[in-house]
Structures are given as structure tokens and as C-alpha cells.
Amino acid sequence: MMIMTDENGTNQETFTAPPESAGVRLDTWLGRRQEVHSRTFFQQLIKDGRVLVNGEPAKRSMTLEGGEEVTIDFPPAEDPWPHPQDIPIDVLHEDDDIIVVNKASGMVVHPAAGNPDGTLVNALLHRFPDLPGINGVKRPGLVHRLDRETSGVLVIAKNDQAMKILSGQIRERIMKRRYLALVIGEPDWDVHTVEAAIGRHEHYRIKRSVDGAGAKNAITHLHLLGRLRGFSLLECRLDTGRTHQIRVHCTHIGLPIVGDELYGGTQHRALEKVRNEESEIRTAFLRFGRPFLHARLLRFRHPADGRWVEFCAPIPDDMKTLLEVLVPRIDVERLMPETGDEDGS
């Protein structure tokens, strides 16, 4: 892959479509292979003639065969100055110091090039107009982030003191973060820790990889919750919070997350696992269109008085449906064990 930037700040990216892109529409594939831009964004670029395939302007309905040279001419990045927008958000808790939300899958956390609005930050500014100025203008109140397609619980600071305390808890590994992930494959362990530094991928600017450029230490603790017909349900606990950490670590140990097109958990690969299963299971995987990763639980000391508080985001319906098809009558909400004494409290 090659990236060029001209004097106007326009980025041009050229890469070869990998074999797993075969049979997938161009706009769909472009939307799946990164986190920043949506499929709609790439549809507009194709319409504007900004996407070339083998040197020729791409057609909107084009299906890839794999091996094509794809060139994307990104427009200059806009200055993402967030503004309030009346967008529904699921607020789990609010007090004088913090806001806890259950972020929906598909919602970008903060504005960036290609996603100037429609983000969680835009929604927060509409509902909580006093947030600007905390942690800067572009990311007001954000203590941590989730990927666009990852659903689940996030905490937002409402004042500078809360921001300082909560950020310190993440840095000192006091804050406990648990995720639910469905992966392709069945490990031979019940508990496993992955400690592998993560940095930028050598060829794909939106990917991360083990021992990539500028790699920083990353630790993920994995607990097996169940083996499900060639898949496994994992609880993932973070010691660190690197970009795409769980996704990279799961792929690194040969257990890519279902629906994660960027890191090998492709729909095609999942369907291969269930090709001999009943049609109901195959249909469920065809309909599931995102990485199966959910930020289930957040536990930390409240910045006002230091008491332990815990917030849990319900498992989304699309994830429940997929699990219930794999294991009928499964009690999804009771899958994850209690917090216990992991924090010493």
C-alpha cells in the first residue's frame, strides 16, 4: 500500500484488494476495511470519481475479484469542530461529575475527517451543553473511546477534576473494563493472557498490528465463557487500552472476532464454519454485519468520593439473536461472571 499527500492536504491511498475481498461489492469492502469512514462515504467518493480500480474510475455496483489495484483520492480533511445535534443516546447514569452512556454500534465517538457530525460528541453537546472546554473542544469530556462498530458502556467526565481522576484510573489500571466477544475457533484453554505490544500496521494506515510501528505494551486477559459449534464466547479484560487492542490480540492468537472484516473475522470465514449447519444458523451469520464486540461492564472509583461504582450495558439484540441461534435457550445476560475481588475492594 502507498499513501501520498499533496500540498492541499489530500491523501491518496493505493493498495491491492486481498483475496478475501472476492465477491464483495467495492463500496461494501471499503467500508468494512477501516473504522473511520462509512460505506456511504465511499459511495460518494465513487460517485465523484475519486476511486480508481486498475487505473479506471470505479462503478458504484462493482464487485471485486481480488488482486485489483485500488486507488482512493480522499478529499482534504475538514476541521472537525463539533456542534450540538439532537441525536438519541442511551444514558445509563448521570450525576454532578460523570455521565455513563451505552453507545450504539455504528456511532462514531467523536468527529474526524469523513465524520464531521452525527457522533456521540455531537449528541452529548446537545444534551449536556456545559461539556465544552473539558479535555479540549474536539473531544469534550471523553475519558476513553470505543470503535465505531463496538457497542457498550462509556464514561464521560463533566468537569476537569473528574477528567483528571478518571484518566488517572485508566493510566494506573484501576478502572476495570470487560468486553464480550464471539470469536472464530475453539481454544484449548479456559483462561489466557495476551501480552503483545501494538503499533501501526506496516501497510494499512487504519490497522494496528503486533510489534507495528511505534508499538506500545498491551495486555488483554481472556476468559472462555463457552464453546459454540466452532466458535467461542470470550470475556475480555483490558489492562491497557491501545487502539483495536482486543481485535488485534484475538487475531494474533488465531481467534479473530466474528464480523471483523479488518482483522480476519470475515463473514466468509464464519460461513465456512457453519456451511453444514441448518439454514437458520447460516442466515443469522449472513445478517450479522459488524464485529461481535460489546463493552459490557465498567467499574471504577467515583471521582467525587472514591467509592466503587459499576455500570453494565445490556447485550444488543443482534448479538443475542446470533448467540441464541447457536445455542438455543442460552441465558445471554447471565453469561459473564460477577466482578468478584479482582480490584482488591
mmCIF file of C-alpha atoms in Angstrom:
data_model
loop_
_atom_site.group_PDB
_atom_site.id
_atom_site.type_symbol
_atom_site.label_atom_id
_atom_site.label_comp_id
_atom_site.label_asym_id
_atom_site.label_seq_id
_atom_site.Cartn_x
_atom_site.Cartn_y
_atom_site.Cartn_z
ATOM 1 C CA MET A 1 0.000 0.000 0.000
ATOM 2 C CA MET A 2 1.201 3.533 -0.758
ATOM 3 C CA ILE A 3 -0.128 6.815 0.662
ATOM 4 C CA MET A 4 0.658 10.210 -0.866
ATOM 5 C CA THR A 5 -0.256 13.649 0.445
ATOM 6 C CA ASP A 6 -0.329 16.689 -1.850
ATOM 7 C CA GLU A 7 0.103 20.375 -0.981
ATOM 8 C CA ASN A 8 -3.647 20.731 -0.364
ATOM 9 C CA GLY A 9 -3.635 18.029 2.306
ATOM 10 C CA THR A 10 -5.398 15.488 0.087
ATOM 11 C CA ASN A 11 -4.496 11.876 0.895
ATOM 12 C CA GLN A 12 -4.254 9.342 -1.882
ATOM 13 C CA GLU A 13 -4.105 5.674 -0.918
ATOM 14 C CA THR A 14 -3.250 2.809 -3.257
ATOM 15 C CA PHE A 15 -3.499 -0.850 -2.277
ATOM 16 C CA THR A 16 -4.135 -4.291 -3.737
ATOM 17 C CA ALA A 17 -7.502 -5.867 -2.984
ATOM 18 C CA PRO A 18 -6.794 -9.050 -0.960
ATOM 19 C CA PRO A 19 -8.216 -12.477 -1.877
ATOM 20 C CA GLU A 20 -10.910 -12.278 0.818
ATOM 21 C CA SER A 21 -12.470 -9.285 -0.980
ATOM 22 C CA ALA A 22 -13.565 -11.523 -3.869
ATOM 23 C CA GLY A 23 -17.309 -11.429 -4.419
ATOM 24 C CA VAL A 24 -17.819 -8.339 -2.243
ATOM 25 C CA ARG A 25 -19.097 -5.025 -3.625
ATOM 26 C CA LEU A 26 -16.375 -2.384 -3.766
ATOM 27 C CA ASP A 27 -18.225 0.159 -1.592
ATOM 28 C CA THR A 28 -19.050 -2.521 0.988
ATOM 29 C CA TRP A 29 -15.456 -3.719 1.165
ATOM 30 C CA LEU A 30 -14.056 -0.200 1.533
ATOM 31 C CA GLY A 31 -16.470 0.479 4.376
ATOM 32 C CA ARG A 32 -15.511 -2.755 6.155
ATOM 33 C CA ARG A 33 -11.723 -2.476 5.957
ATOM 34 C CA GLN A 34 -11.389 0.558 8.216
ATOM 35 C CA GLU A 35 -13.067 2.334 11.127
ATOM 36 C CA VAL A 36 -13.083 5.992 10.115
ATOM 37 C CA HIS A 37 -15.367 6.175 7.079
ATOM 38 C CA SER A 38 -18.743 4.629 6.355
ATOM 39 C CA ARG A 39 -19.893 2.744 3.271
ATOM 40 C CA THR A 40 -21.990 5.808 2.362
ATOM 41 C CA PHE A 41 -18.849 7.950 2.434
ATOM 42 C CA PHE A 42 -17.127 5.643 -0.072
ATOM 43 C CA GLN A 43 -20.241 5.510 -2.257
ATOM 44 C CA GLN A 44 -19.975 9.285 -2.591
ATOM 45 C CA LEU A 45 -16.251 9.086 -3.407
ATOM 46 C CA ILE A 46 -17.009 6.511 -6.112
ATOM 47 C CA LYS A 47 -19.767 8.755 -7.495
ATOM 48 C CA ASP A 48 -17.333 11.690 -7.528
ATOM 49 C CA GLY A 49 -14.735 9.659 -9.456
ATOM 50 C CA ARG A 50 -12.309 9.566 -6.522
ATOM 51 C CA VAL A 51 -11.914 5.764 -6.552
ATOM 52 C CA LEU A 52 -9.946 4.044 -9.327
ATOM 53 C CA VAL A 53 -9.716 0.312 -9.930
ATOM 54 C CA ASN A 54 -6.800 -0.746 -12.124
ATOM 55 C CA GLY A 55 -6.481 2.879 -13.186
ATOM 56 C CA GLU A 56 -10.108 3.296 -14.272
ATOM 57 C CA PRO A 57 -12.931 5.115 -12.415
ATOM 58 C CA ALA A 58 -14.877 2.575 -10.402
ATOM 59 C CA LYS A 59 -18.572 1.905 -10.885
ATOM 60 C CA ARG A 60 -20.883 2.040 -7.859
ATOM 61 C CA SER A 61 -22.122 -1.532 -8.350
ATOM 62 C CA MET A 62 -18.691 -3.046 -8.989
ATOM 63 C CA THR A 63 -17.880 -6.408 -7.371
ATOM 64 C CA LEU A 64 -14.248 -7.173 -6.581
ATOM 65 C CA GLU A 65 -12.462 -10.306 -7.730
ATOM 66 C CA GLY A 66 -9.363 -9.864 -5.556
ATOM 67 C CA GLY A 67 -5.984 -8.662 -6.821
ATOM 68 C CA GLU A 68 -7.202 -5.348 -8.276
ATOM 69 C CA GLU A 69 -5.182 -2.174 -7.674
ATOM 70 C CA VAL A 70 -7.462 0.267 -5.877
ATOM 71 C CA THR A 71 -6.647 3.960 -5.549
ATOM 72 C CA ILE A 72 -8.660 6.247 -3.263
ATOM 73 C CA ASP A 73 -8.335 10.009 -3.550
ATOM 74 C CA PHE A 74 -9.518 11.323 -0.179
ATOM 75 C CA PRO A 75 -10.702 14.947 -0.059
ATOM 76 C CA PRO A 76 -8.844 17.351 2.261
ATOM 77 C CA ALA A 77 -9.740 16.811 5.894
ATOM 78 C CA GLU A 78 -12.170 19.271 7.405
ATOM 79 C CA ASP A 79 -11.540 20.881 10.767
ATOM 80 C CA PRO A 80 -13.858 18.782 12.952
ATOM 81 C CA TRP A 81 -15.451 21.462 15.112
ATOM 82 C CA PRO A 82 -18.283 19.653 16.915
ATOM 83 C CA HIS A 83 -21.687 21.245 17.273
ATOM 84 C CA PRO A 84 -24.765 20.096 19.215
ATOM 85 C CA GLN A 85 -27.110 17.680 17.442
ATOM 86 C CA ASP A 86 -30.359 16.209 18.711
ATOM 87 C CA ILE A 87 -29.356 12.541 18.385
ATOM 88 C CA PRO A 88 -30.857 9.921 20.721
ATOM 89 C CA ILE A 89 -28.375 8.360 23.161
ATOM 90 C CA ASP A 90 -28.867 5.804 25.918
ATOM 91 C CA VAL A 91 -27.770 7.434 29.189
ATOM 92 C CA LEU A 92 -27.282 4.813 31.904
ATOM 93 C CA HIS A 93 -26.331 7.267 34.661
ATOM 94 C CA GLU A 94 -25.724 10.958 35.295
ATOM 95 C CA ASP A 95 -24.646 12.948 38.343
ATOM 96 C CA ASP A 96 -22.660 16.119 39.003
ATOM 97 C CA ASP A 97 -19.360 14.557 37.915
ATOM 98 C CA ILE A 98 -19.947 11.840 35.335
ATOM 99 C CA ILE A 99 -22.189 10.657 32.528
ATOM 100 C CA VAL A 100 -22.339 6.956 31.644
ATOM 101 C CA VAL A 101 -23.759 6.005 28.250
ATOM 102 C CA ASN A 102 -24.473 2.820 26.333
ATOM 103 C CA LYS A 103 -23.015 3.651 22.906
ATOM 104 C CA ALA A 104 -24.833 2.138 19.956
ATOM 105 C CA SER A 105 -22.975 0.177 17.296
ATOM 106 C CA GLY A 106 -22.341 2.307 14.215
ATOM 107 C CA MET A 107 -21.923 5.564 16.147
ATOM 108 C CA VAL A 108 -18.524 7.252 15.902
ATOM 109 C CA VAL A 109 -17.379 8.625 19.253
ATOM 110 C CA HIS A 110 -16.003 11.985 18.123
ATOM 111 C CA PRO A 111 -15.809 13.999 14.877
ATOM 112 C CA ALA A 112 -12.953 13.405 12.450
ATOM 113 C CA ALA A 113 -12.315 13.691 8.732
ATOM 114 C CA GLY A 114 -15.185 11.982 6.910
ATOM 115 C CA ASN A 115 -17.357 12.024 10.042
ATOM 116 C CA PRO A 116 -17.814 15.718 10.896
ATOM 117 C CA ASP A 117 -21.103 15.160 12.712
ATOM 118 C CA GLY A 118 -23.591 12.539 13.862
ATOM 119 C CA THR A 119 -21.157 11.412 16.561
ATOM 120 C CA LEU A 120 -21.552 10.714 20.256
ATOM 121 C CA VAL A 121 -19.854 14.040 20.991
ATOM 122 C CA ASN A 122 -22.439 15.918 18.905
ATOM 123 C CA ALA A 123 -25.208 14.170 20.826
ATOM 124 C CA LEU A 124 -23.574 14.864 24.191
ATOM 125 C CA LEU A 125 -23.172 18.564 23.428
ATOM 126 C CA HIS A 126 -26.899 18.833 22.712
ATOM 127 C CA ARG A 127 -27.932 17.079 25.913
ATOM 128 C CA PHE A 128 -25.150 18.436 28.154
ATOM 129 C CA PRO A 129 -24.242 21.935 26.897
ATOM 130 C CA ASP A 130 -21.690 22.565 29.672
ATOM 131 C CA LEU A 131 -19.237 19.932 28.386
ATOM 132 C CA PRO A 132 -17.181 22.179 26.025
ATOM 133 C CA GLY A 133 -13.782 23.010 27.439
ATOM 134 C CA ILE A 134 -13.324 19.756 29.365
ATOM 135 C CA ASN A 135 -10.474 17.842 27.716
ATOM 136 C CA GLY A 136 -10.442 20.248 24.758
ATOM 137 C CA VAL A 137 -13.007 21.380 22.220
ATOM 138 C CA LYS A 138 -12.956 18.385 19.869
ATOM 139 C CA ARG A 139 -13.267 15.619 22.464
ATOM 140 C CA PRO A 140 -15.175 17.218 25.340
ATOM 141 C CA GLY A 141 -15.460 15.006 28.393
ATOM 142 C CA LEU A 142 -14.141 11.855 26.690
ATOM 143 C CA VAL A 143 -12.217 9.692 29.128
ATOM 144 C CA HIS A 144 -11.847 6.753 26.711
ATOM 145 C CA ARG A 145 -13.253 5.625 23.366
ATOM 146 C CA LEU A 146 -14.845 2.691 21.567
ATOM 147 C CA ASP A 147 -14.516 1.755 17.901
ATOM 148 C CA ARG A 148 -17.396 2.787 15.650
ATOM 149 C CA GLU A 149 -18.948 -0.683 15.437
ATOM 150 C CA THR A 150 -18.267 -1.610 19.070
ATOM 151 C CA SER A 151 -21.286 -1.101 21.306
ATOM 152 C CA GLY A 152 -21.369 -0.655 25.034
ATOM 153 C CA VAL A 153 -20.578 1.354 28.123
ATOM 154 C CA LEU A 154 -18.557 4.595 28.165
ATOM 155 C CA VAL A 155 -17.935 7.121 30.954
ATOM 156 C CA ILE A 156 -17.750 10.874 30.257
ATOM 157 C CA ALA A 157 -16.348 13.433 32.702
ATOM 158 C CA LYS A 158 -18.472 16.525 33.447
ATOM 159 C CA ASN A 159 -15.688 18.615 34.980
ATOM 160 C CA ASP A 160 -11.900 18.932 34.900
ATOM 161 C CA GLN A 161 -11.368 17.238 38.262
ATOM 162 C CA ALA A 162 -13.398 14.195 37.223
ATOM 163 C CA MET A 163 -11.465 14.029 33.951
ATOM 164 C CA LYS A 164 -8.140 14.097 35.790
ATOM 165 C CA ILE A 165 -9.165 11.386 38.278
ATOM 166 C CA LEU A 166 -10.776 9.037 35.724
ATOM 167 C CA SER A 167 -7.908 9.389 33.245
ATOM 168 C CA GLY A 168 -5.529 8.570 36.080
ATOM 169 C CA GLN A 169 -7.507 5.420 36.890
ATOM 170 C CA ILE A 170 -7.119 4.217 33.314
ATOM 171 C CA ARG A 171 -3.433 5.056 33.280
ATOM 172 C CA GLU A 172 -2.863 3.282 36.618
ATOM 173 C CA ARG A 173 -5.055 0.301 35.580
ATOM 174 C CA ILE A 174 -7.570 0.895 38.357
ATOM 175 C CA MET A 175 -10.579 1.154 36.049
ATOM 176 C CA LYS A 176 -11.935 -2.275 35.113
ATOM 177 C CA ARG A 177 -13.240 -2.780 31.574
ATOM 178 C CA ARG A 178 -14.889 -6.007 30.422
ATOM 179 C CA TYR A 179 -15.924 -6.872 26.885
ATOM 180 C CA LEU A 180 -17.911 -9.711 25.352
ATOM 181 C CA ALA A 181 -16.527 -11.168 22.108
ATOM 182 C CA LEU A 182 -17.537 -14.046 19.850
ATOM 183 C CA VAL A 183 -14.512 -15.426 18.023
ATOM 184 C CA ILE A 184 -13.943 -17.944 15.259
ATOM 185 C CA GLY A 185 -12.320 -21.084 16.654
ATOM 186 C CA GLU A 186 -12.166 -23.000 19.928
ATOM 187 C CA PRO A 187 -9.110 -22.560 22.173
ATOM 188 C CA ASP A 188 -7.635 -25.348 24.307
ATOM 189 C CA TRP A 189 -7.547 -23.069 27.365
ATOM 190 C CA ASP A 190 -10.121 -21.587 29.733
ATOM 191 C CA VAL A 191 -8.068 -18.571 30.862
ATOM 192 C CA HIS A 192 -5.354 -16.903 28.801
ATOM 193 C CA THR A 193 -3.385 -13.641 28.890
ATOM 194 C CA VAL A 194 -2.064 -11.994 25.732
ATOM 195 C CA GLU A 195 0.838 -9.615 26.296
ATOM 196 C CA ALA A 196 1.992 -8.263 22.946
ATOM 197 C CA ALA A 197 2.946 -4.710 22.012
ATOM 198 C CA ILE A 198 0.685 -2.996 19.454
ATOM 199 C CA GLY A 199 1.594 -0.340 16.898
ATOM 200 C CA ARG A 200 0.604 0.885 13.446
ATOM 201 C CA HIS A 201 0.400 -1.678 10.651
ATOM 202 C CA GLU A 202 3.230 -1.541 8.151
ATOM 203 C CA HIS A 203 0.975 -1.252 5.086
ATOM 204 C CA TYR A 204 -2.560 -0.297 6.190
ATOM 205 C CA ARG A 205 -2.806 3.083 7.880
ATOM 206 C CA ILE A 206 -6.085 2.298 9.652
ATOM 207 C CA LYS A 207 -4.911 -1.052 11.044
ATOM 208 C CA ARG A 208 -2.835 -1.926 14.075
ATOM 209 C CA SER A 209 -0.562 -4.935 14.448
ATOM 210 C CA VAL A 210 1.579 -6.698 16.999
ATOM 211 C CA ASP A 211 5.038 -5.116 17.038
ATOM 212 C CA GLY A 212 3.925 -2.493 14.494
ATOM 213 C CA ALA A 213 5.421 0.977 14.146
ATOM 214 C CA GLY A 214 5.661 2.766 17.493
ATOM 215 C CA ALA A 215 4.416 -0.336 19.315
ATOM 216 C CA LYS A 216 3.397 0.085 22.961
ATOM 217 C CA ASN A 217 2.874 -2.585 25.583
ATOM 218 C CA ALA A 218 -0.640 -4.102 25.573
ATOM 219 C CA ILE A 219 -2.179 -6.721 27.876
ATOM 220 C CA THR A 220 -5.527 -8.480 27.426
ATOM 221 C CA HIS A 221 -6.908 -11.149 29.756
ATOM 222 C CA LEU A 222 -9.257 -13.671 28.103
ATOM 223 C CA HIS A 223 -11.771 -15.911 29.881
ATOM 224 C CA LEU A 224 -13.603 -18.620 27.969
ATOM 225 C CA LEU A 225 -17.360 -18.471 28.594
ATOM 226 C CA GLY A 226 -18.381 -21.200 26.179
ATOM 227 C CA ARG A 227 -17.520 -23.170 23.036
ATOM 228 C CA LEU A 228 -20.284 -22.847 20.457
ATOM 229 C CA ARG A 229 -20.165 -25.034 17.302
ATOM 230 C CA GLY A 230 -16.696 -23.961 16.172
ATOM 231 C CA PHE A 231 -16.929 -20.530 17.776
ATOM 232 C CA SER A 232 -16.082 -19.348 21.291
ATOM 233 C CA LEU A 233 -17.567 -16.716 23.534
ATOM 234 C CA LEU A 234 -14.914 -14.786 25.434
ATOM 235 C CA GLU A 235 -14.861 -12.244 28.207
ATOM 236 C CA CYS A 236 -12.002 -9.821 27.568
ATOM 237 C CA ARG A 237 -10.467 -7.721 30.327
ATOM 238 C CA LEU A 238 -8.132 -4.856 29.488
ATOM 239 C CA ASP A 239 -5.048 -3.836 31.421
ATOM 240 C CA THR A 240 -4.153 -1.319 28.725
ATOM 241 C CA GLY A 241 -6.250 0.498 26.135
ATOM 242 C CA ARG A 242 -4.473 0.520 22.785
ATOM 243 C CA THR A 243 -6.398 1.176 19.568
ATOM 244 C CA HIS A 244 -8.129 -2.030 18.382
ATOM 245 C CA GLN A 245 -6.396 -3.917 21.208
ATOM 246 C CA ILE A 246 -8.851 -6.787 21.678
ATOM 247 C CA ARG A 247 -9.311 -7.218 17.942
ATOM 248 C CA VAL A 248 -5.555 -7.323 17.295
ATOM 249 C CA HIS A 249 -4.800 -9.654 20.205
ATOM 250 C CA CYS A 250 -7.574 -12.104 19.321
ATOM 251 C CA THR A 251 -6.370 -12.301 15.730
ATOM 252 C CA HIS A 252 -2.763 -12.626 16.943
ATOM 253 C CA ILE A 253 -3.626 -15.867 18.786
ATOM 254 C CA GLY A 254 -5.681 -17.243 15.884
ATOM 255 C CA LEU A 255 -9.157 -16.359 17.182
ATOM 256 C CA PRO A 256 -10.440 -13.444 15.071
ATOM 257 C CA ILE A 257 -13.660 -11.782 16.179
ATOM 258 C CA VAL A 258 -16.774 -12.730 14.197
ATOM 259 C CA GLY A 259 -17.670 -9.967 11.735
ATOM 260 C CA ASP A 260 -14.316 -8.191 11.991
ATOM 261 C CA GLU A 261 -13.501 -7.791 8.306
ATOM 262 C CA LEU A 262 -10.408 -5.706 9.076
ATOM 263 C CA TYR A 263 -8.703 -8.345 11.211
ATOM 264 C CA GLY A 264 -9.653 -11.624 9.580
ATOM 265 C CA GLY A 265 -13.021 -12.438 11.132
ATOM 266 C CA THR A 266 -14.722 -12.160 7.769
ATOM 267 C CA GLN A 267 -18.279 -13.168 7.058
ATOM 268 C CA HIS A 268 -16.960 -15.667 4.516
ATOM 269 C CA ARG A 269 -14.759 -17.305 7.152
ATOM 270 C CA ALA A 270 -17.649 -17.531 9.627
ATOM 271 C CA LEU A 271 -19.966 -19.002 6.996
ATOM 272 C CA GLU A 272 -17.381 -21.675 6.195
ATOM 273 C CA LYS A 273 -17.657 -22.785 9.820
ATOM 274 C CA VAL A 274 -21.425 -23.210 9.582
ATOM 275 C CA ARG A 275 -21.805 -24.398 5.989
ATOM 276 C CA ASN A 276 -23.079 -27.796 7.168
ATOM 277 C CA GLU A 277 -25.364 -26.340 9.853
ATOM 278 C CA GLU A 278 -29.085 -25.699 9.456
ATOM 279 C CA SER A 279 -30.164 -22.727 7.316
ATOM 280 C CA GLU A 280 -31.301 -20.728 10.345
ATOM 281 C CA ILE A 281 -27.717 -20.517 11.606
ATOM 282 C CA ARG A 282 -26.296 -19.618 8.197
ATOM 283 C CA THR A 283 -28.926 -16.903 7.773
ATOM 284 C CA ALA A 284 -28.101 -15.434 11.194
ATOM 285 C CA PHE A 285 -24.435 -15.074 10.230
ATOM 286 C CA LEU A 286 -25.369 -13.538 6.892
ATOM 287 C CA ARG A 287 -27.446 -10.910 8.693
ATOM 288 C CA PHE A 288 -24.848 -10.092 11.330
ATOM 289 C CA GLY A 289 -22.863 -7.245 9.833
ATOM 290 C CA ARG A 290 -20.359 -5.967 12.406
ATOM 291 C CA PRO A 291 -17.599 -7.145 14.760
ATOM 292 C CA PHE A 292 -19.088 -9.111 17.661
ATOM 293 C CA LEU A 293 -17.528 -6.960 20.372
ATOM 294 C CA HIS A 294 -19.500 -5.315 23.175
ATOM 295 C CA ALA A 295 -18.198 -3.224 26.086
ATOM 296 C CA ARG A 296 -20.251 -4.979 28.718
ATOM 297 C CA LEU A 297 -19.039 -3.619 32.059
ATOM 298 C CA LEU A 298 -17.187 -0.644 33.522
ATOM 299 C CA ARG A 299 -16.068 -0.473 37.150
ATOM 300 C CA PHE A 300 -14.138 2.409 38.728
ATOM 301 C CA ARG A 301 -13.841 4.631 41.779
ATOM 302 C CA HIS A 302 -16.245 7.555 41.599
ATOM 303 C CA PRO A 303 -14.248 10.792 41.207
ATOM 304 C CA ALA A 304 -16.323 12.582 43.868
ATOM 305 C CA ASP A 305 -15.810 10.278 46.863
ATOM 306 C CA GLY A 306 -13.708 7.303 45.758
ATOM 307 C CA ARG A 307 -16.432 4.676 46.211
ATOM 308 C CA TRP A 308 -16.503 1.784 43.765
ATOM 309 C CA VAL A 309 -19.251 2.081 41.145
ATOM 310 C CA GLU A 310 -20.161 -0.360 38.391
ATOM 311 C CA PHE A 311 -22.176 0.073 35.195
ATOM 312 C CA CYS A 312 -23.322 -2.621 32.790
ATOM 313 C CA ALA A 313 -24.601 -2.194 29.218
ATOM 314 C CA PRO A 314 -27.273 -4.695 28.077
ATOM 315 C CA ILE A 315 -26.225 -7.071 25.326
ATOM 316 C CA PRO A 316 -27.608 -5.752 21.986
ATOM 317 C CA ASP A 317 -30.425 -7.638 20.283
ATOM 318 C CA ASP A 318 -28.376 -8.557 17.185
ATOM 319 C CA MET A 319 -25.775 -10.261 19.372
ATOM 320 C CA LYS A 320 -28.429 -12.051 21.420
ATOM 321 C CA THR A 321 -30.047 -13.353 18.242
ATOM 322 C CA LEU A 322 -26.799 -14.811 16.929
ATOM 323 C CA LEU A 323 -25.959 -16.483 20.248
ATOM 324 C CA GLU A 324 -29.468 -17.892 20.684
ATOM 325 C CA VAL A 325 -29.339 -19.441 17.221
ATOM 326 C CA LEU A 326 -26.020 -21.117 18.043
ATOM 327 C CA VAL A 327 -27.194 -22.280 21.476
ATOM 328 C CA PRO A 328 -30.988 -22.344 21.852
ATOM 329 C CA ARG A 329 -32.351 -21.166 25.225
ATOM 330 C CA ILE A 330 -28.990 -19.691 26.237
ATOM 331 C CA ASP A 331 -29.280 -17.114 29.049
ATOM 332 C CA VAL A 332 -27.119 -14.443 27.442
ATOM 333 C CA GLU A 333 -27.408 -11.843 30.201
ATOM 334 C CA ARG A 334 -26.026 -14.253 32.815
ATOM 335 C CA LEU A 335 -23.013 -15.394 30.824
ATOM 336 C CA MET A 336 -20.451 -13.052 32.330
ATOM 337 C CA PRO A 337 -19.283 -13.857 35.876
ATOM 338 C CA GLU A 338 -19.526 -11.443 38.771
ATOM 339 C CA THR A 339 -16.794 -8.859 39.256
ATOM 340 C CA GLY A 340 -15.500 -10.558 42.392
ATOM 341 C CA ASP A 341 -12.365 -9.396 44.171
ATOM 342 C CA GLU A 342 -10.228 -8.609 41.113
ATOM 343 C CA ASP A 343 -9.763 -4.989 42.246
ATOM 344 C CA GLY A 344 -8.969 -5.834 45.837
ATOM 345 C CA SER A 345 -12.013 -3.999 47.151
#
